[in-house]
Amino acid sequence: TIPDGVIADKLAALTPRGTYATVKGAIHFSFLQECKPGGAELLKESGEVDPICADGGSRSRADLHAELVGLIRSDLQRAFKDPM
């Protein structure tokens, strides 16, 4: 689930040549680096309530990051190949 404050589909539609993509299995915190072993437990013990180390469950964070890198690389290549 994407928090309302960061949903960007409408913004992308207003941007010249803007695109919007979703990544299956990702949650809001999936963009963060992979947590170190024991990181989730440490956060929970310190009172953190957000699932910072958890993702959608079906894919690893490394797999999600690999897909994001591909999407970003593709978009940057498109933008620099065909500037406005």
N, CA and C of each residue as an Amber inpcrd file, in Angstrom:
protein
   252
   0.8390000  -1.1810000   0.0000000   0.0000000   0.0000000   0.0000000
   0.8830000   1.2420000   0.0000000   0.5540000   2.1610000  -0.8510000
   1.3230000   3.4000000  -0.9420000   0.5980000   4.4730000  -0.1390000
   1.2950000   5.1320000   0.8000000   0.6520000   6.2090000   1.5590000
   0.1610000   7.3120000   0.6190000  -0.9890000   7.8870000   0.9290000
  -1.5920000   8.9150000   0.0750000  -0.6360000  10.0590000  -0.2410000
   0.1850000  10.4340000   0.7130000   1.0840000  11.5710000   0.5290000
   2.1850000  11.3660000  -0.4910000   2.4180000  10.1280000  -0.9130000
   3.5110000   9.8840000  -1.8600000   3.0590000   9.2150000  -3.1600000
   1.7720000   9.0450000  -3.3580000   1.2780000   8.4910000  -4.6240000
   1.5260000   9.5320000  -5.7170000   2.1800000   9.1260000  -6.7960000
   2.5940000  10.0960000  -7.8090000   1.9860000   9.8580000  -9.1840000
   0.9670000   9.0150000  -9.2920000   0.4080000   8.7320000 -10.6160000
  -0.1810000   9.9690000 -11.2790000  -0.8750000  10.7990000 -10.5220000
  -1.4740000  12.0090000 -11.1010000  -0.3950000  13.0210000 -11.4870000
   0.6520000  13.1200000 -10.6850000   1.7680000  14.0060000 -11.0050000
   2.4630000  13.5490000 -12.2860000   2.6720000  12.2590000 -12.4330000
   3.3050000  11.7270000 -13.6440000   2.4710000  12.0550000 -14.8770000
   1.1560000  11.9970000 -14.7410000   0.2690000  12.2960000 -15.8730000
   0.3640000  13.7670000 -16.2870000   0.7180000  14.6470000 -15.3530000
   0.8290000  16.0770000 -15.6490000   2.2120000  16.4660000 -16.1670000
   3.1590000  15.5680000 -16.0540000   4.5370000  15.8440000 -16.4420000
   4.7440000  15.4580000 -17.9040000   5.3340000  16.3670000 -18.7110000
   5.5930000  15.9920000 -20.1050000   6.4300000  14.7130000 -20.1690000
   5.9530000  13.7490000 -20.9040000   6.6090000  12.4480000 -21.0640000
   6.7980000  11.7120000 -19.7370000   6.0160000  12.0680000 -18.7530000
   6.1060000  11.4000000 -17.4540000   5.5910000   9.9720000 -17.5220000
   6.1480000   9.1320000 -16.6880000   5.6920000   7.7500000 -16.6000000
   5.4810000   7.4050000 -15.1330000   4.7010000   6.3890000 -14.9090000
   4.4310000   5.9170000 -13.5540000   4.4680000   4.4020000 -13.5870000
   5.1860000   3.8190000 -12.6720000   5.2840000   2.3620000 -12.6290000
   5.0930000   1.8910000 -11.1970000   4.5640000   0.7050000 -11.0510000
   4.4970000   0.0640000  -9.7430000   5.3270000  -1.2090000  -9.8130000
   5.8250000  -1.6220000  -8.6680000   6.6580000  -2.8180000  -8.5880000
   5.9210000  -3.8280000  -7.7240000   5.5430000  -4.9400000  -8.3380000
   4.7840000  -5.9650000  -7.6260000   5.5860000  -6.4980000  -6.4350000
   4.9350000  -6.5610000  -5.2930000   5.5700000  -7.0770000  -4.0840000
   6.2610000  -6.0170000  -3.2520000   6.3050000  -4.7860000  -3.7560000
   6.9660000  -3.7090000  -3.0160000   5.9720000  -3.0040000  -2.1010000
   6.4990000  -2.4810000  -1.0060000   5.7210000  -1.6190000  -0.1220000
   6.4600000  -0.2880000  -0.0270000   5.9260000   0.6380000   0.7390000
   6.5190000   1.9740000   0.8320000   7.9950000   1.9330000   1.2220000
   8.4040000   1.0270000   2.0900000   9.7800000   1.0090000   2.5860000
  10.7290000   0.1920000   1.7150000  10.2540000  -0.3810000   0.6380000
  11.0950000  -1.2330000  -0.2070000  12.2440000  -0.4820000  -0.8670000
  12.1440000   0.8380000  -0.9620000  13.2240000   1.6130000  -1.5730000
  14.4430000   1.7000000  -0.6670000  14.2850000   1.4360000   0.6140000
  15.3980000   1.5170000   1.5590000  16.3710000   0.3660000   1.3550000
  17.5860000   0.5440000   1.8520000  18.5820000  -0.5280000   1.7270000
  18.1180000  -1.7760000   2.4540000  18.7440000  -2.9010000   2.1150000
  18.4210000  -4.1550000   2.7840000  18.8340000  -4.0480000   4.2510000
  18.0160000  -4.5950000   5.1290000  18.3300000  -4.5660000   6.5560000
  19.3970000  -5.6030000   6.8820000  20.2260000  -5.2690000   7.8250000
  21.2490000  -6.2080000   8.2960000  20.5690000  -7.3110000   9.0930000
  21.2160000  -8.4700000   9.2190000  20.6400000  -9.5370000  10.0490000
  20.3430000  -9.0080000  11.4550000  19.1580000  -9.2790000  11.9300000
  18.7460000  -8.8200000  13.2490000  18.1970000  -7.4040000  13.2670000
  18.2260000  -6.7320000  12.1230000  17.7660000  -5.3460000  12.0550000
  16.2950000  -5.1850000  12.3880000  15.4610000  -6.0670000  11.8620000
  14.0180000  -5.9840000  12.1260000  13.7350000  -6.1500000  13.6120000
  14.4220000  -7.0900000  14.2410000  14.2240000  -7.3260000  15.6730000
  14.6890000  -6.1220000  16.4860000  15.8310000  -5.5480000  16.1100000
  16.3490000  -4.3760000  16.8130000  15.3720000  -3.2110000  16.7170000
  14.8270000  -2.9850000  15.5230000  13.8590000  -1.9040000  15.3470000
  12.6130000  -2.1380000  16.1940000  12.1230000  -3.3670000  16.1930000
  10.9270000  -3.6960000  16.9730000  11.1810000  -3.4810000  18.4630000
  12.3390000  -3.9340000  18.9400000  12.6850000  -3.7740000  20.3560000
  12.8210000  -2.3080000  20.7480000  13.2220000  -1.4650000  19.7970000
  13.3940000  -0.0450000  20.1040000  12.0910000   0.7390000  19.9630000
  10.9980000   0.0410000  19.6150000   9.6940000   0.6910000  19.5570000
   9.2340000   1.1060000  18.1720000  10.0050000   0.7820000  17.1480000
   9.6030000   1.1330000  15.7810000   8.3690000   0.3240000  15.3970000
   7.3390000   1.0160000  14.9270000   6.0910000   0.3330000  14.5690000
   5.9510000   0.1140000  13.0610000   6.6950000   0.8630000  12.2600000
   6.6120000   0.6980000  10.8090000   7.4370000  -0.5070000  10.3670000
   6.9690000  -1.2240000   9.3460000   7.6640000  -2.4300000   8.8680000
   8.8360000  -2.0840000   7.9430000   9.8250000  -1.3790000   8.4740000
  10.9280000  -0.8700000   7.6630000  11.7110000  -1.9840000   6.9730000
  11.8640000  -3.1190000   7.6160000  12.6490000  -4.2260000   7.0390000
  11.7940000  -5.2310000   6.2750000  10.5010000  -5.0500000   6.2620000
   9.6070000  -6.0140000   5.6070000   9.1980000  -5.4970000   4.2300000
   8.9670000  -6.4140000   3.3190000   8.4450000  -6.0600000   2.0090000
   7.1350000  -6.8040000   1.8170000   6.6480000  -6.8710000   0.5970000
   5.3650000  -7.5080000   0.3350000   5.3150000  -8.9910000   0.6430000
   6.4770000  -9.6090000   0.8090000   6.5160000 -11.0060000   1.1830000
   6.8110000 -11.9760000   0.0630000   6.4900000 -11.6100000  -1.1780000
   6.6710000 -12.5540000  -2.2780000   8.0360000 -12.4350000  -2.9510000
   8.7510000 -11.3490000  -2.6990000  10.0440000 -11.1110000  -3.3460000
  11.0260000 -10.5180000  -2.3460000  12.2950000 -10.7800000  -2.5610000
  13.3160000 -10.2120000  -1.6830000  13.5170000  -8.7350000  -2.0180000
  14.0460000  -8.0030000  -1.0660000  14.3260000  -6.5880000  -1.3120000
  15.3790000  -6.4440000  -2.4080000  16.3410000  -7.3540000  -2.4510000
  17.3590000  -7.3080000  -3.5080000  16.7100000  -7.4610000  -4.8850000
  15.7300000  -8.3300000  -5.0040000  15.0150000  -8.5220000  -6.2640000
  14.2180000  -7.2670000  -6.6220000  13.5780000  -6.6720000  -5.6310000
  12.8290000  -5.4340000  -5.8670000  13.7750000  -4.3290000  -6.3320000
  14.9340000  -4.2170000  -5.6790000  15.9120000  -3.1960000  -6.0570000
  16.4090000  -3.4170000  -7.4840000  16.6280000  -4.6700000  -7.8590000
  17.0810000  -4.9670000  -9.2230000  16.0470000  -4.4950000 -10.2460000
  14.7760000  -4.7140000  -9.9620000  13.7330000  -4.2420000 -10.8800000
  13.6990000  -2.7210000 -10.9260000  13.8270000  -2.0830000  -9.7740000
  13.8440000  -0.6190000  -9.7320000  15.0140000  -0.0480000 -10.5260000
  16.1870000  -0.6510000 -10.3750000  17.3610000  -0.2010000 -11.1320000
  17.0750000  -0.2930000 -12.6290000  16.4700000  -1.3770000 -13.0610000
  16.1290000  -1.5310000 -14.4740000  15.1650000  -0.4610000 -14.9580000
  14.1460000  -0.1770000 -14.1620000  13.1680000   0.8540000 -14.5350000
  13.8150000   2.2340000 -14.6090000  14.6260000   2.5520000 -13.6160000
  15.2820000   3.8640000 -13.5680000  16.2750000   4.0000000 -14.7160000
  17.0830000   2.9740000 -14.9370000  18.0740000   3.0020000 -16.0210000
  17.3760000   3.1960000 -17.3660000  16.3220000   2.4720000 -17.5790000
  15.5720000   2.5500000 -18.8250000  15.0140000   3.9560000 -19.0450000
  14.4700000   4.5340000 -18.0060000  13.8920000   5.8660000 -18.1150000
  14.9720000   6.9180000 -18.3650000  16.1010000   6.7970000 -17.6730000
  17.1910000   7.7510000 -17.8940000  17.7490000   7.6280000 -19.3090000
  17.9020000   6.4080000 -19.8020000  18.3860000   6.2160000 -21.1690000
  17.4190000   6.8350000 -22.1670000  16.1380000   6.6570000 -21.9420000
  15.1200000   7.2450000 -22.8250000  15.2030000   8.7660000 -22.7860000
  15.3370000   9.3250000 -21.5830000  15.3570000  10.7790000 -21.4270000
  16.5920000  11.4060000 -22.0810000  17.7460000  10.7730000 -21.9360000
  18.9590000  11.3540000 -22.5000000  19.1060000  11.0780000 -23.9940000
  18.4930000  10.0270000 -24.4730000  18.5300000   9.7070000 -25.9010000
  17.6230000  10.6480000 -26.6820000  16.5000000  11.0050000 -26.0870000
  15.4960000  11.8110000 -26.7690000  15.1260000  13.0110000 -25.8950000
  16.0720000  13.9660000 -25.6880000  15.7450000  15.1130000 -24.8370000
  14.6500000  15.9670000 -25.4650000  13.9460000  16.6690000 -24.6270000
  12.8260000  17.4950000 -25.1050000  13.2900000  18.6120000 -25.9870000
